[in-house]
Amino acid sequence: MESVTELGYVGISVSDANAWKKYATEIMGLEVLDEGEDDRYYLRMDYWHHRIVVHVDGNDDLEYIGWRVADRLALEAMERQIRNCGIKVRIASKEECQERRVLGLLKLEDPAGNPTEIFYGPQVDTDRPFHPGRPMHGGFVTGADGLGHVLIRQPDVEAGFQFYTKVLGMQGSIEYNIPTPNGGTASPVFFHCNQRQHSLAFGLGEMDKRINHLTVETANIDDVGRAYDLIKKRHIPLAMSLGKHSNDQALSFYMGNPSGWLIEYSWGPRKAPAQAEYYVTDIWGHATSLPGHGLNLDINRD
Ligand code: MBD
Ligand code: FE
């Protein structure tokens, strides 16, 4: 089976370009790359040309997710695998590849209609070391494990599970069976395609937007502490306080962003275990402190 290898990039749309520039640099520590295009700019985390494309189009949501494969033959094999599953896929034009700064690109949709891209050969700017937007103790952990993870909307969780495991070739599992406040059980599913414990998650109920949160991993715990101080000083909403999830065991907190969805800012996750397991609670923390923006998990409530 062909498998994607990492969460390579995401495209987001924003209504307030300047607020996002400030937030991305001064709070998250990302680097802005502005190439003079009026409709977009880029956010960097490492040597790649970009990891996030910010489309300034008035919307405030996820626009697309870019999954990487190794090379041209892997992309061709992935295209055959997608077609064999009866799913529509389009080979992107040269111009579209150039737009994304990749050598080859497929475009399709997941079962929820989330625009999905599979690519190989990102542009890596070896002459442009990552320059954090604010002083950082250690930058971001990306490498072969991708830029982080996303929690996305997926009304039909089973259809989503089939798609991400059998079409994109990821390893996926229910990782929690958690009681919900209304007496039910939430059974979110998590997917990995490299050593990062998860690159994708869904199955936590209804969502207004395509995305609930994007998670980035810092190399140094003190960058999580610094961001925690900064959001207090700048009155940026804390959506879930510091805590550790049972699955990735990273130290993280969740903060609002200028588009009204969340950034999970994390440090120190363990690697993905080879075999599935599930939890009924988290280790500690992550109390929801922003009504309507938490994940409605009945774990570690105050
Ligand atoms: C995560 O990264 C997460 O966001 C949730 C809700 C549960 C476990 C790990
Ligand atoms: Fe998360």
PDB file of C-alpha atoms and ligand atoms in Angstrom:
ATOM      1  CA  MET A   1       0.000   0.000   0.000  1.00  0.00           C
ATOM      2  CA  GLU A   2       1.156   3.505  -0.817  1.00  0.00           C
ATOM      3  CA  SER A   3       1.260   5.913   2.099  1.00  0.00           C
ATOM      4  CA  VAL A   4       1.714   9.616   2.532  1.00  0.00           C
ATOM      5  CA  THR A   5       4.807  10.419   4.574  1.00  0.00           C
ATOM      6  CA  GLU A   6       4.128  13.687   6.377  1.00  0.00           C
ATOM      7  CA  LEU A   7       1.811  16.628   6.889  1.00  0.00           C
ATOM      8  CA  GLY A   8       3.830  18.862   4.573  1.00  0.00           C
ATOM      9  CA  TYR A   9       1.900  22.126   4.390  1.00  0.00           C
ATOM     10  CA  VAL A  10      -1.470  23.698   5.008  1.00  0.00           C
ATOM     11  CA  GLY A  11      -3.234  26.599   3.322  1.00  0.00           C
ATOM     12  CA  ILE A  12      -5.399  28.859   5.431  1.00  0.00           C
ATOM     13  CA  SER A  13      -7.623  31.802   4.548  1.00  0.00           C
ATOM     14  CA  VAL A  14      -7.784  34.907   6.720  1.00  0.00           C
ATOM     15  CA  SER A  15      -9.791  38.098   6.881  1.00  0.00           C
ATOM     16  CA  ASP A  16      -7.209  40.129   8.808  1.00  0.00           C
ATOM     17  CA  ALA A  17      -3.818  39.746   7.125  1.00  0.00           C
ATOM     18  CA  ASN A  18      -1.997  42.085   9.480  1.00  0.00           C
ATOM     19  CA  ALA A  19      -3.422  40.598  12.674  1.00  0.00           C
ATOM     20  CA  TRP A  20      -2.296  37.184  11.449  1.00  0.00           C
ATOM     21  CA  LYS A  21       1.213  38.456  10.630  1.00  0.00           C
ATOM     22  CA  LYS A  22       1.535  39.852  14.125  1.00  0.00           C
ATOM     23  CA  TYR A  23       0.129  36.734  15.772  1.00  0.00           C
ATOM     24  CA  ALA A  24       2.173  34.296  13.681  1.00  0.00           C
ATOM     25  CA  THR A  25       5.441  36.103  14.357  1.00  0.00           C
ATOM     26  CA  GLU A  26       5.119  37.675  17.802  1.00  0.00           C
ATOM     27  CA  ILE A  27       3.152  34.912  19.515  1.00  0.00           C
ATOM     28  CA  MET A  28       3.877  31.702  17.584  1.00  0.00           C
ATOM     29  CA  GLY A  29       7.413  32.605  16.541  1.00  0.00           C
ATOM     30  CA  LEU A  30       6.880  31.772  12.866  1.00  0.00           C
ATOM     31  CA  GLU A  31       8.710  33.631  10.086  1.00  0.00           C
ATOM     32  CA  VAL A  32       6.755  35.646   7.528  1.00  0.00           C
ATOM     33  CA  LEU A  33       7.846  35.399   3.904  1.00  0.00           C
ATOM     34  CA  ASP A  34       6.148  38.038   1.780  1.00  0.00           C
ATOM     35  CA  GLU A  35       6.885  37.728  -1.931  1.00  0.00           C
ATOM     36  CA  GLY A  36       4.837  40.781  -2.905  1.00  0.00           C
ATOM     37  CA  GLU A  37       1.738  38.848  -4.018  1.00  0.00           C
ATOM     38  CA  ASP A  38      -1.401  40.787  -2.986  1.00  0.00           C
ATOM     39  CA  ASP A  39      -3.496  37.741  -2.231  1.00  0.00           C
ATOM     40  CA  ARG A  40      -1.139  35.717  -0.033  1.00  0.00           C
ATOM     41  CA  TYR A  41       1.961  35.466   2.108  1.00  0.00           C
ATOM     42  CA  TYR A  42       3.840  32.542   3.600  1.00  0.00           C
ATOM     43  CA  LEU A  43       4.791  31.323   7.055  1.00  0.00           C
ATOM     44  CA  ARG A  44       8.023  29.400   7.605  1.00  0.00           C
ATOM     45  CA  MET A  45       9.081  26.987  10.351  1.00  0.00           C
ATOM     46  CA  ASP A  46      12.265  25.471   8.944  1.00  0.00           C
ATOM     47  CA  TYR A  47      14.281  25.431   5.708  1.00  0.00           C
ATOM     48  CA  TRP A  48      11.224  24.835   3.540  1.00  0.00           C
ATOM     49  CA  HIS A  49      10.051  27.751   1.384  1.00  0.00           C
ATOM     50  CA  HIS A  50       6.941  27.672   3.588  1.00  0.00           C
ATOM     51  CA  ARG A  51       4.853  25.392   5.739  1.00  0.00           C
ATOM     52  CA  ILE A  52       1.731  27.571   5.787  1.00  0.00           C
ATOM     53  CA  VAL A  53       0.225  29.607   2.943  1.00  0.00           C
ATOM     54  CA  VAL A  54      -1.914  32.478   4.210  1.00  0.00           C
ATOM     55  CA  HIS A  55      -4.555  33.439   1.626  1.00  0.00           C
ATOM     56  CA  VAL A  56      -5.903  36.898   2.276  1.00  0.00           C
ATOM     57  CA  ASP A  57      -9.411  36.384   0.918  1.00  0.00           C
ATOM     58  CA  GLY A  58     -11.733  37.317   3.754  1.00  0.00           C
ATOM     59  CA  ASN A  59     -12.523  33.781   4.831  1.00  0.00           C
ATOM     60  CA  ASP A  60     -11.191  32.401   8.136  1.00  0.00           C
ATOM     61  CA  ASP A  61     -10.715  28.686   7.716  1.00  0.00           C
ATOM     62  CA  LEU A  62      -8.524  25.863   6.475  1.00  0.00           C
ATOM     63  CA  GLU A  63      -8.222  25.960   2.668  1.00  0.00           C
ATOM     64  CA  TYR A  64      -6.247  22.770   1.973  1.00  0.00           C
ATOM     65  CA  ILE A  65      -4.009  20.153   3.534  1.00  0.00           C
ATOM     66  CA  GLY A  66      -0.818  19.085   1.734  1.00  0.00           C
ATOM     67  CA  TRP A  67       0.371  15.498   2.326  1.00  0.00           C
ATOM     68  CA  ARG A  68       3.835  14.554   1.149  1.00  0.00           C
ATOM     69  CA  VAL A  69       5.074  11.454  -0.675  1.00  0.00           C
ATOM     70  CA  ALA A  70       8.702  10.626  -1.393  1.00  0.00           C
ATOM     71  CA  ASP A  71       9.120  11.167  -5.113  1.00  0.00           C
ATOM     72  CA  ARG A  72       7.633  11.029  -8.601  1.00  0.00           C
ATOM     73  CA  LEU A  73       7.074   7.267  -8.673  1.00  0.00           C
ATOM     74  CA  ALA A  74       5.432   7.384  -5.268  1.00  0.00           C
ATOM     75  CA  LEU A  75       3.092  10.112  -6.523  1.00  0.00           C
ATOM     76  CA  GLU A  76       2.219   8.058  -9.613  1.00  0.00           C
ATOM     77  CA  ALA A  77       1.558   5.005  -7.450  1.00  0.00           C
ATOM     78  CA  MET A  78      -0.574   7.123  -5.112  1.00  0.00           C
ATOM     79  CA  GLU A  79      -2.623   8.357  -8.056  1.00  0.00           C
ATOM     80  CA  ARG A  80      -3.312   4.732  -9.122  1.00  0.00           C
ATOM     81  CA  GLN A  81      -4.231   3.783  -5.556  1.00  0.00           C
ATOM     82  CA  ILE A  82      -6.698   6.683  -5.318  1.00  0.00           C
ATOM     83  CA  ARG A  83      -8.319   5.786  -8.655  1.00  0.00           C
ATOM     84  CA  ASN A  84      -8.528   2.106  -7.661  1.00  0.00           C
ATOM     85  CA  CYS A  85     -10.524   3.211  -4.629  1.00  0.00           C
ATOM     86  CA  GLY A  86     -12.995   4.894  -6.989  1.00  0.00           C
ATOM     87  CA  ILE A  87     -12.096   8.383  -5.861  1.00  0.00           C
ATOM     88  CA  LYS A  88     -11.797  11.358  -8.194  1.00  0.00           C
ATOM     89  CA  VAL A  89      -8.340  12.900  -8.370  1.00  0.00           C
ATOM     90  CA  ARG A  90      -6.786  15.519 -10.625  1.00  0.00           C
ATOM     91  CA  ILE A  91      -3.149  15.879 -11.641  1.00  0.00           C
ATOM     92  CA  ALA A  92      -2.213  19.493 -11.045  1.00  0.00           C
ATOM     93  CA  SER A  93      -0.785  21.613 -13.868  1.00  0.00           C
ATOM     94  CA  LYS A  94       2.796  22.918 -13.953  1.00  0.00           C
ATOM     95  CA  GLU A  95       1.484  26.325 -12.852  1.00  0.00           C
ATOM     96  CA  GLU A  96      -0.331  24.808  -9.885  1.00  0.00           C
ATOM     97  CA  CYS A  97       2.838  22.953  -8.864  1.00  0.00           C
ATOM     98  CA  GLN A  98       4.805  26.187  -9.088  1.00  0.00           C
ATOM     99  CA  GLU A  99       2.139  27.947  -7.015  1.00  0.00           C
ATOM    100  CA  ARG A 100       2.718  25.410  -4.212  1.00  0.00           C
ATOM    101  CA  ARG A 101       6.501  25.253  -4.738  1.00  0.00           C
ATOM    102  CA  VAL A 102       6.477  21.502  -5.399  1.00  0.00           C
ATOM    103  CA  LEU A 103       7.605  19.201  -8.198  1.00  0.00           C
ATOM    104  CA  GLY A 104       4.382  17.205  -8.504  1.00  0.00           C
ATOM    105  CA  LEU A 105       0.875  17.495  -7.115  1.00  0.00           C
ATOM    106  CA  LEU A 106      -2.495  15.697  -6.989  1.00  0.00           C
ATOM    107  CA  LYS A 107      -5.721  17.391  -5.908  1.00  0.00           C
ATOM    108  CA  LEU A 108      -8.716  15.606  -4.449  1.00  0.00           C
ATOM    109  CA  GLU A 109     -11.240  15.882  -1.610  1.00  0.00           C
ATOM    110  CA  ASP A 110     -11.646  13.838   1.534  1.00  0.00           C
ATOM    111  CA  PRO A 111     -15.153  12.494   2.385  1.00  0.00           C
ATOM    112  CA  ALA A 112     -15.989  15.730   4.217  1.00  0.00           C
ATOM    113  CA  GLY A 113     -15.021  17.805   1.173  1.00  0.00           C
ATOM    114  CA  ASN A 114     -11.795  19.031   2.763  1.00  0.00           C
ATOM    115  CA  PRO A 115      -9.499  20.017  -0.117  1.00  0.00           C
ATOM    116  CA  THR A 116      -6.659  17.495  -0.030  1.00  0.00           C
ATOM    117  CA  GLU A 117      -3.362  17.730  -1.888  1.00  0.00           C
ATOM    118  CA  ILE A 118      -0.671  15.109  -2.270  1.00  0.00           C
ATOM    119  CA  PHE A 119       2.709  16.304  -3.433  1.00  0.00           C
ATOM    120  CA  TYR A 120       6.358  15.411  -3.751  1.00  0.00           C
ATOM    121  CA  GLY A 121       9.450  17.575  -3.906  1.00  0.00           C
ATOM    122  CA  PRO A 122       8.939  20.715  -1.821  1.00  0.00           C
ATOM    123  CA  GLN A 123      11.217  23.704  -2.450  1.00  0.00           C
ATOM    124  CA  VAL A 124      13.785  23.775   0.328  1.00  0.00           C
ATOM    125  CA  ASP A 125      15.657  27.050   0.706  1.00  0.00           C
ATOM    126  CA  THR A 126      19.005  25.934   2.069  1.00  0.00           C
ATOM    127  CA  ASP A 127      20.334  29.494   1.925  1.00  0.00           C
ATOM    128  CA  ARG A 128      17.567  30.810   4.166  1.00  0.00           C
ATOM    129  CA  PRO A 129      17.832  29.434   7.694  1.00  0.00           C
ATOM    130  CA  PHE A 130      14.628  29.711   9.687  1.00  0.00           C
ATOM    131  CA  HIS A 131      14.526  33.085  11.421  1.00  0.00           C
ATOM    132  CA  PRO A 132      11.921  33.103  14.186  1.00  0.00           C
ATOM    133  CA  GLY A 133       9.483  36.006  14.311  1.00  0.00           C
ATOM    134  CA  ARG A 134      10.257  36.487  18.016  1.00  0.00           C
ATOM    135  CA  PRO A 135      13.217  35.346  20.077  1.00  0.00           C
ATOM    136  CA  MET A 136      12.964  31.560  20.499  1.00  0.00           C
ATOM    137  CA  HIS A 137      14.924  29.160  22.639  1.00  0.00           C
ATOM    138  CA  GLY A 138      14.783  26.438  20.040  1.00  0.00           C
ATOM    139  CA  GLY A 139      12.603  26.789  16.948  1.00  0.00           C
ATOM    140  CA  PHE A 140      10.256  24.082  15.688  1.00  0.00           C
ATOM    141  CA  VAL A 141      10.466  20.307  15.365  1.00  0.00           C
ATOM    142  CA  THR A 142       9.480  19.343  11.815  1.00  0.00           C
ATOM    143  CA  GLY A 143      11.907  17.274   9.743  1.00  0.00           C
ATOM    144  CA  ALA A 144      10.597  13.957   8.458  1.00  0.00           C
ATOM    145  CA  ASP A 145       7.679  14.101  10.901  1.00  0.00           C
ATOM    146  CA  GLY A 146       5.983  17.034   9.219  1.00  0.00           C
ATOM    147  CA  LEU A 147       4.833  20.390  10.486  1.00  0.00           C
ATOM    148  CA  GLY A 148       2.538  19.168  13.250  1.00  0.00           C
ATOM    149  CA  HIS A 149      -1.063  17.995  13.317  1.00  0.00           C
ATOM    150  CA  VAL A 150      -4.547  19.201  12.464  1.00  0.00           C
ATOM    151  CA  LEU A 151      -7.915  18.369  13.983  1.00  0.00           C
ATOM    152  CA  ILE A 152     -10.488  18.712  11.216  1.00  0.00           C
ATOM    153  CA  ARG A 153     -14.212  18.436  10.537  1.00  0.00           C
ATOM    154  CA  GLN A 154     -15.359  14.970   9.456  1.00  0.00           C
ATOM    155  CA  PRO A 155     -19.109  14.382   9.941  1.00  0.00           C
ATOM    156  CA  ASP A 156     -18.890  10.778   8.688  1.00  0.00           C
ATOM    157  CA  VAL A 157     -16.081   9.466  10.872  1.00  0.00           C
ATOM    158  CA  GLU A 158     -16.173   5.964   9.373  1.00  0.00           C
ATOM    159  CA  ALA A 159     -15.940   7.303   5.808  1.00  0.00           C
ATOM    160  CA  GLY A 160     -13.057   9.485   6.950  1.00  0.00           C
ATOM    161  CA  PHE A 161     -11.339   6.520   8.582  1.00  0.00           C
ATOM    162  CA  GLN A 162     -11.602   4.473   5.375  1.00  0.00           C
ATOM    163  CA  PHE A 163     -10.245   7.373   3.310  1.00  0.00           C
ATOM    164  CA  TYR A 164      -7.213   8.223   5.422  1.00  0.00           C
ATOM    165  CA  THR A 165      -6.219   4.582   6.017  1.00  0.00           C
ATOM    166  CA  LYS A 166      -7.013   2.880   2.698  1.00  0.00           C
ATOM    167  CA  VAL A 167      -6.626   5.762   0.236  1.00  0.00           C
ATOM    168  CA  LEU A 168      -3.863   7.831   1.848  1.00  0.00           C
ATOM    169  CA  GLY A 169      -2.313   4.810   3.600  1.00  0.00           C
ATOM    170  CA  MET A 170      -2.055   6.215   7.116  1.00  0.00           C
ATOM    171  CA  GLN A 171      -2.280   4.188  10.322  1.00  0.00           C
ATOM    172  CA  GLY A 172      -5.400   5.199  12.222  1.00  0.00           C
ATOM    173  CA  SER A 173      -7.273   4.184  15.333  1.00  0.00           C
ATOM    174  CA  ILE A 174      -9.788   5.294  17.916  1.00  0.00           C
ATOM    175  CA  GLU A 175      -7.471   6.464  20.697  1.00  0.00           C
ATOM    176  CA  TYR A 176     -10.033   7.582  23.285  1.00  0.00           C
ATOM    177  CA  ASN A 177     -13.396   6.441  24.545  1.00  0.00           C
ATOM    178  CA  ILE A 178     -14.313   9.403  26.711  1.00  0.00           C
ATOM    179  CA  PRO A 179     -17.570  10.155  28.475  1.00  0.00           C
ATOM    180  CA  THR A 180     -19.212  13.340  27.168  1.00  0.00           C
ATOM    181  CA  PRO A 181     -21.194  15.779  29.346  1.00  0.00           C
ATOM    182  CA  ASN A 182     -24.489  14.580  27.803  1.00  0.00           C
ATOM    183  CA  GLY A 183     -23.916  10.982  28.894  1.00  0.00           C
ATOM    184  CA  GLY A 184     -22.552   9.672  25.602  1.00  0.00           C
ATOM    185  CA  THR A 185     -19.060   8.611  24.595  1.00  0.00           C
ATOM    186  CA  ALA A 186     -16.668  10.465  22.307  1.00  0.00           C
ATOM    187  CA  SER A 187     -14.366   8.211  20.271  1.00  0.00           C
ATOM    188  CA  PRO A 188     -11.986  10.448  18.349  1.00  0.00           C
ATOM    189  CA  VAL A 189      -9.678   8.881  15.782  1.00  0.00           C
ATOM    190  CA  PHE A 190      -6.005   9.734  15.229  1.00  0.00           C
ATOM    191  CA  PHE A 191      -3.755   9.024  12.256  1.00  0.00           C
ATOM    192  CA  HIS A 192      -0.012   8.869  11.776  1.00  0.00           C
ATOM    193  CA  CYS A 193       2.248   8.357   8.777  1.00  0.00           C
ATOM    194  CA  ASN A 194       5.680   8.743  10.411  1.00  0.00           C
ATOM    195  CA  GLN A 195       7.046   8.910  13.949  1.00  0.00           C
ATOM    196  CA  ARG A 196       4.850  11.860  14.896  1.00  0.00           C
ATOM    197  CA  GLN A 197       2.236  10.349  17.179  1.00  0.00           C
ATOM    198  CA  HIS A 198      -0.541  11.902  15.095  1.00  0.00           C
ATOM    199  CA  SER A 199      -0.637  14.175  12.078  1.00  0.00           C
ATOM    200  CA  LEU A 200      -4.427  14.175  11.799  1.00  0.00           C
ATOM    201  CA  ALA A 201      -7.418  13.757  14.101  1.00  0.00           C
ATOM    202  CA  PHE A 202     -11.199  13.979  13.848  1.00  0.00           C
ATOM    203  CA  GLY A 203     -14.360  12.652  15.418  1.00  0.00           C
ATOM    204  CA  LEU A 204     -15.007  15.121  18.219  1.00  0.00           C
ATOM    205  CA  GLY A 205     -18.454  16.232  17.100  1.00  0.00           C
ATOM    206  CA  GLU A 206     -19.833  19.048  15.010  1.00  0.00           C
ATOM    207  CA  MET A 207     -17.652  21.955  13.967  1.00  0.00           C
ATOM    208  CA  ASP A 208     -18.483  25.269  12.279  1.00  0.00           C
ATOM    209  CA  LYS A 209     -15.174  25.386  10.471  1.00  0.00           C
ATOM    210  CA  ARG A 210     -13.105  22.800   8.609  1.00  0.00           C
ATOM    211  CA  ILE A 211     -10.442  23.090  11.282  1.00  0.00           C
ATOM    212  CA  ASN A 212     -10.537  23.066  15.084  1.00  0.00           C
ATOM    213  CA  HIS A 213      -6.800  23.410  15.650  1.00  0.00           C
ATOM    214  CA  LEU A 214      -3.346  23.251  14.142  1.00  0.00           C
ATOM    215  CA  THR A 215      -0.577  22.051  16.425  1.00  0.00           C
ATOM    216  CA  VAL A 216       3.071  22.993  16.176  1.00  0.00           C
ATOM    217  CA  GLU A 217       5.891  21.457  18.212  1.00  0.00           C
ATOM    218  CA  THR A 218       8.643  23.568  19.744  1.00  0.00           C
ATOM    219  CA  ALA A 219      12.087  22.120  20.377  1.00  0.00           C
ATOM    220  CA  ASN A 220      12.431  23.765  23.784  1.00  0.00           C
ATOM    221  CA  ILE A 221       9.915  23.712  26.642  1.00  0.00           C
ATOM    222  CA  ASP A 222      10.716  27.339  27.434  1.00  0.00           C
ATOM    223  CA  ASP A 223       9.111  28.435  24.159  1.00  0.00           C
ATOM    224  CA  VAL A 224       5.810  26.994  25.396  1.00  0.00           C
ATOM    225  CA  GLY A 225       6.291  28.884  28.661  1.00  0.00           C
ATOM    226  CA  ARG A 226       7.146  32.085  26.822  1.00  0.00           C
ATOM    227  CA  ALA A 227       4.063  31.811  24.583  1.00  0.00           C
ATOM    228  CA  TYR A 228       1.955  31.156  27.684  1.00  0.00           C
ATOM    229  CA  ASP A 229       3.245  34.406  29.213  1.00  0.00           C
ATOM    230  CA  LEU A 230       2.787  36.308  25.942  1.00  0.00           C
ATOM    231  CA  ILE A 231      -0.869  35.441  25.424  1.00  0.00           C
ATOM    232  CA  LYS A 232      -1.665  36.620  28.944  1.00  0.00           C
ATOM    233  CA  LYS A 233       0.115  39.909  28.344  1.00  0.00           C
ATOM    234  CA  ARG A 234      -1.600  40.419  24.965  1.00  0.00           C
ATOM    235  CA  HIS A 235      -5.032  39.241  26.144  1.00  0.00           C
ATOM    236  CA  ILE A 236      -5.111  36.453  23.585  1.00  0.00           C
ATOM    237  CA  PRO A 237      -7.737  33.892  24.578  1.00  0.00           C
ATOM    238  CA  LEU A 238      -6.539  30.756  26.314  1.00  0.00           C
ATOM    239  CA  ALA A 239      -8.876  28.052  24.994  1.00  0.00           C
ATOM    240  CA  MET A 240      -7.450  25.160  26.998  1.00  0.00           C
ATOM    241  CA  SER A 241      -4.856  25.550  29.711  1.00  0.00           C
ATOM    242  CA  LEU A 242      -1.596  23.606  29.951  1.00  0.00           C
ATOM    243  CA  GLY A 243      -1.906  19.832  30.004  1.00  0.00           C
ATOM    244  CA  LYS A 244      -0.757  16.511  28.595  1.00  0.00           C
ATOM    245  CA  HIS A 245      -2.824  14.256  26.375  1.00  0.00           C
ATOM    246  CA  SER A 246      -2.526  10.512  26.942  1.00  0.00           C
ATOM    247  CA  ASN A 247      -1.775   9.722  23.309  1.00  0.00           C
ATOM    248  CA  ASP A 248       1.103  12.017  22.354  1.00  0.00           C
ATOM    249  CA  GLN A 249       2.023  12.961  25.946  1.00  0.00           C
ATOM    250  CA  ALA A 250       3.219  16.397  24.825  1.00  0.00           C
ATOM    251  CA  LEU A 251       2.985  19.408  27.095  1.00  0.00           C
ATOM    252  CA  SER A 252       0.599  21.794  25.321  1.00  0.00           C
ATOM    253  CA  PHE A 253      -1.979  24.535  25.577  1.00  0.00           C
ATOM    254  CA  TYR A 254      -4.525  25.891  23.107  1.00  0.00           C
ATOM    255  CA  MET A 255      -4.920  29.562  22.197  1.00  0.00           C
ATOM    256  CA  GLY A 256      -7.320  31.422  19.955  1.00  0.00           C
ATOM    257  CA  ASN A 257      -5.984  32.862  16.679  1.00  0.00           C
ATOM    258  CA  PRO A 258      -7.224  35.867  14.658  1.00  0.00           C
ATOM    259  CA  SER A 259      -9.482  33.578  12.574  1.00  0.00           C
ATOM    260  CA  GLY A 260     -11.359  32.235  15.609  1.00  0.00           C
ATOM    261  CA  TRP A 261      -9.998  28.690  15.500  1.00  0.00           C
ATOM    262  CA  LEU A 262      -7.179  27.398  17.698  1.00  0.00           C
ATOM    263  CA  ILE A 263      -3.434  26.875  17.743  1.00  0.00           C
ATOM    264  CA  GLU A 264      -2.132  24.101  19.997  1.00  0.00           C
ATOM    265  CA  TYR A 265       1.385  25.037  21.072  1.00  0.00           C
ATOM    266  CA  SER A 266       3.336  22.023  22.255  1.00  0.00           C
ATOM    267  CA  TRP A 267       6.613  20.511  23.329  1.00  0.00           C
ATOM    268  CA  GLY A 268       7.986  17.064  24.025  1.00  0.00           C
ATOM    269  CA  PRO A 269       5.672  14.476  22.444  1.00  0.00           C
ATOM    270  CA  ARG A 270       6.528  10.800  22.508  1.00  0.00           C
ATOM    271  CA  LYS A 271       6.823   8.884  19.228  1.00  0.00           C
ATOM    272  CA  ALA A 272       3.918   6.948  17.750  1.00  0.00           C
ATOM    273  CA  PRO A 273       3.660   3.456  19.252  1.00  0.00           C
ATOM    274  CA  ALA A 274       3.580   0.679  16.653  1.00  0.00           C
ATOM    275  CA  GLN A 275       0.354  -0.848  17.905  1.00  0.00           C
ATOM    276  CA  ALA A 276      -3.026   0.734  18.686  1.00  0.00           C
ATOM    277  CA  GLU A 277      -4.133   1.540  22.223  1.00  0.00           C
ATOM    278  CA  TYR A 278      -6.871   3.720  23.726  1.00  0.00           C
ATOM    279  CA  TYR A 279      -7.453   5.879  26.785  1.00  0.00           C
ATOM    280  CA  VAL A 280     -10.446   6.915  28.849  1.00  0.00           C
ATOM    281  CA  THR A 281      -8.891  10.086  30.202  1.00  0.00           C
ATOM    282  CA  ASP A 282      -5.922  12.388  29.746  1.00  0.00           C
ATOM    283  CA  ILE A 283      -2.842  12.635  31.953  1.00  0.00           C
ATOM    284  CA  TRP A 284      -3.604  16.087  33.418  1.00  0.00           C
ATOM    285  CA  GLY A 285      -4.751  19.598  32.565  1.00  0.00           C
ATOM    286  CA  HIS A 286      -6.295  21.075  29.403  1.00  0.00           C
ATOM    287  CA  ALA A 287      -9.236  22.511  31.287  1.00  0.00           C
ATOM    288  CA  THR A 288     -11.454  24.419  28.901  1.00  0.00           C
ATOM    289  CA  SER A 289     -11.280  28.091  29.748  1.00  0.00           C
ATOM    290  CA  LEU A 290     -12.924  29.568  26.639  1.00  0.00           C
ATOM    291  CA  PRO A 291     -16.560  28.485  26.380  1.00  0.00           C
ATOM    292  CA  GLY A 292     -17.441  27.209  22.923  1.00  0.00           C
ATOM    293  CA  HIS A 293     -13.832  26.831  21.843  1.00  0.00           C
ATOM    294  CA  GLY A 294     -12.758  23.773  23.761  1.00  0.00           C
ATOM    295  CA  LEU A 295     -13.094  20.237  22.540  1.00  0.00           C
ATOM    296  CA  ASN A 296     -15.922  19.288  24.843  1.00  0.00           C
ATOM    297  CA  LEU A 297     -13.955  16.436  26.344  1.00  0.00           C
ATOM    298  CA  ASP A 298     -15.119  15.445  29.778  1.00  0.00           C
ATOM    299  CA  ILE A 299     -11.611  14.920  31.026  1.00  0.00           C
ATOM    300  CA  ASN A 300      -9.825  16.607  33.848  1.00  0.00           C
ATOM    301  CA  ARG A 301     -12.620  19.113  34.332  1.00  0.00           C
ATOM    302  CA  ASP A 302     -12.131  21.562  37.166  1.00  0.00           C
TER     303      ASP A 302
HETATM  304  C1  MBD B   1      -4.501  15.980  20.815  1.00  0.00           C
HETATM  305  O1  MBD B   1      -3.502  16.589  20.158  1.00  0.00           O
HETATM  306  C2  MBD B   1      -5.700  16.615  20.868  1.00  0.00           C
HETATM  307  O2  MBD B   1      -5.788  17.834  20.274  1.00  0.00           O
HETATM  308  C3  MBD B   1      -6.793  16.044  21.529  1.00  0.00           C
HETATM  309  C4  MBD B   1      -8.107  16.771  21.586  1.00  0.00           C
HETATM  310  C5  MBD B   1      -6.635  14.814  22.130  1.00  0.00           C
HETATM  311  C6  MBD B   1      -5.431  14.153  22.082  1.00  0.00           C
HETATM  312  C7  MBD B   1      -4.353  14.729  21.429  1.00  0.00           C
HETATM  313 FE    FE B   2      -4.176  18.325  19.094  1.00  0.00          FE
END
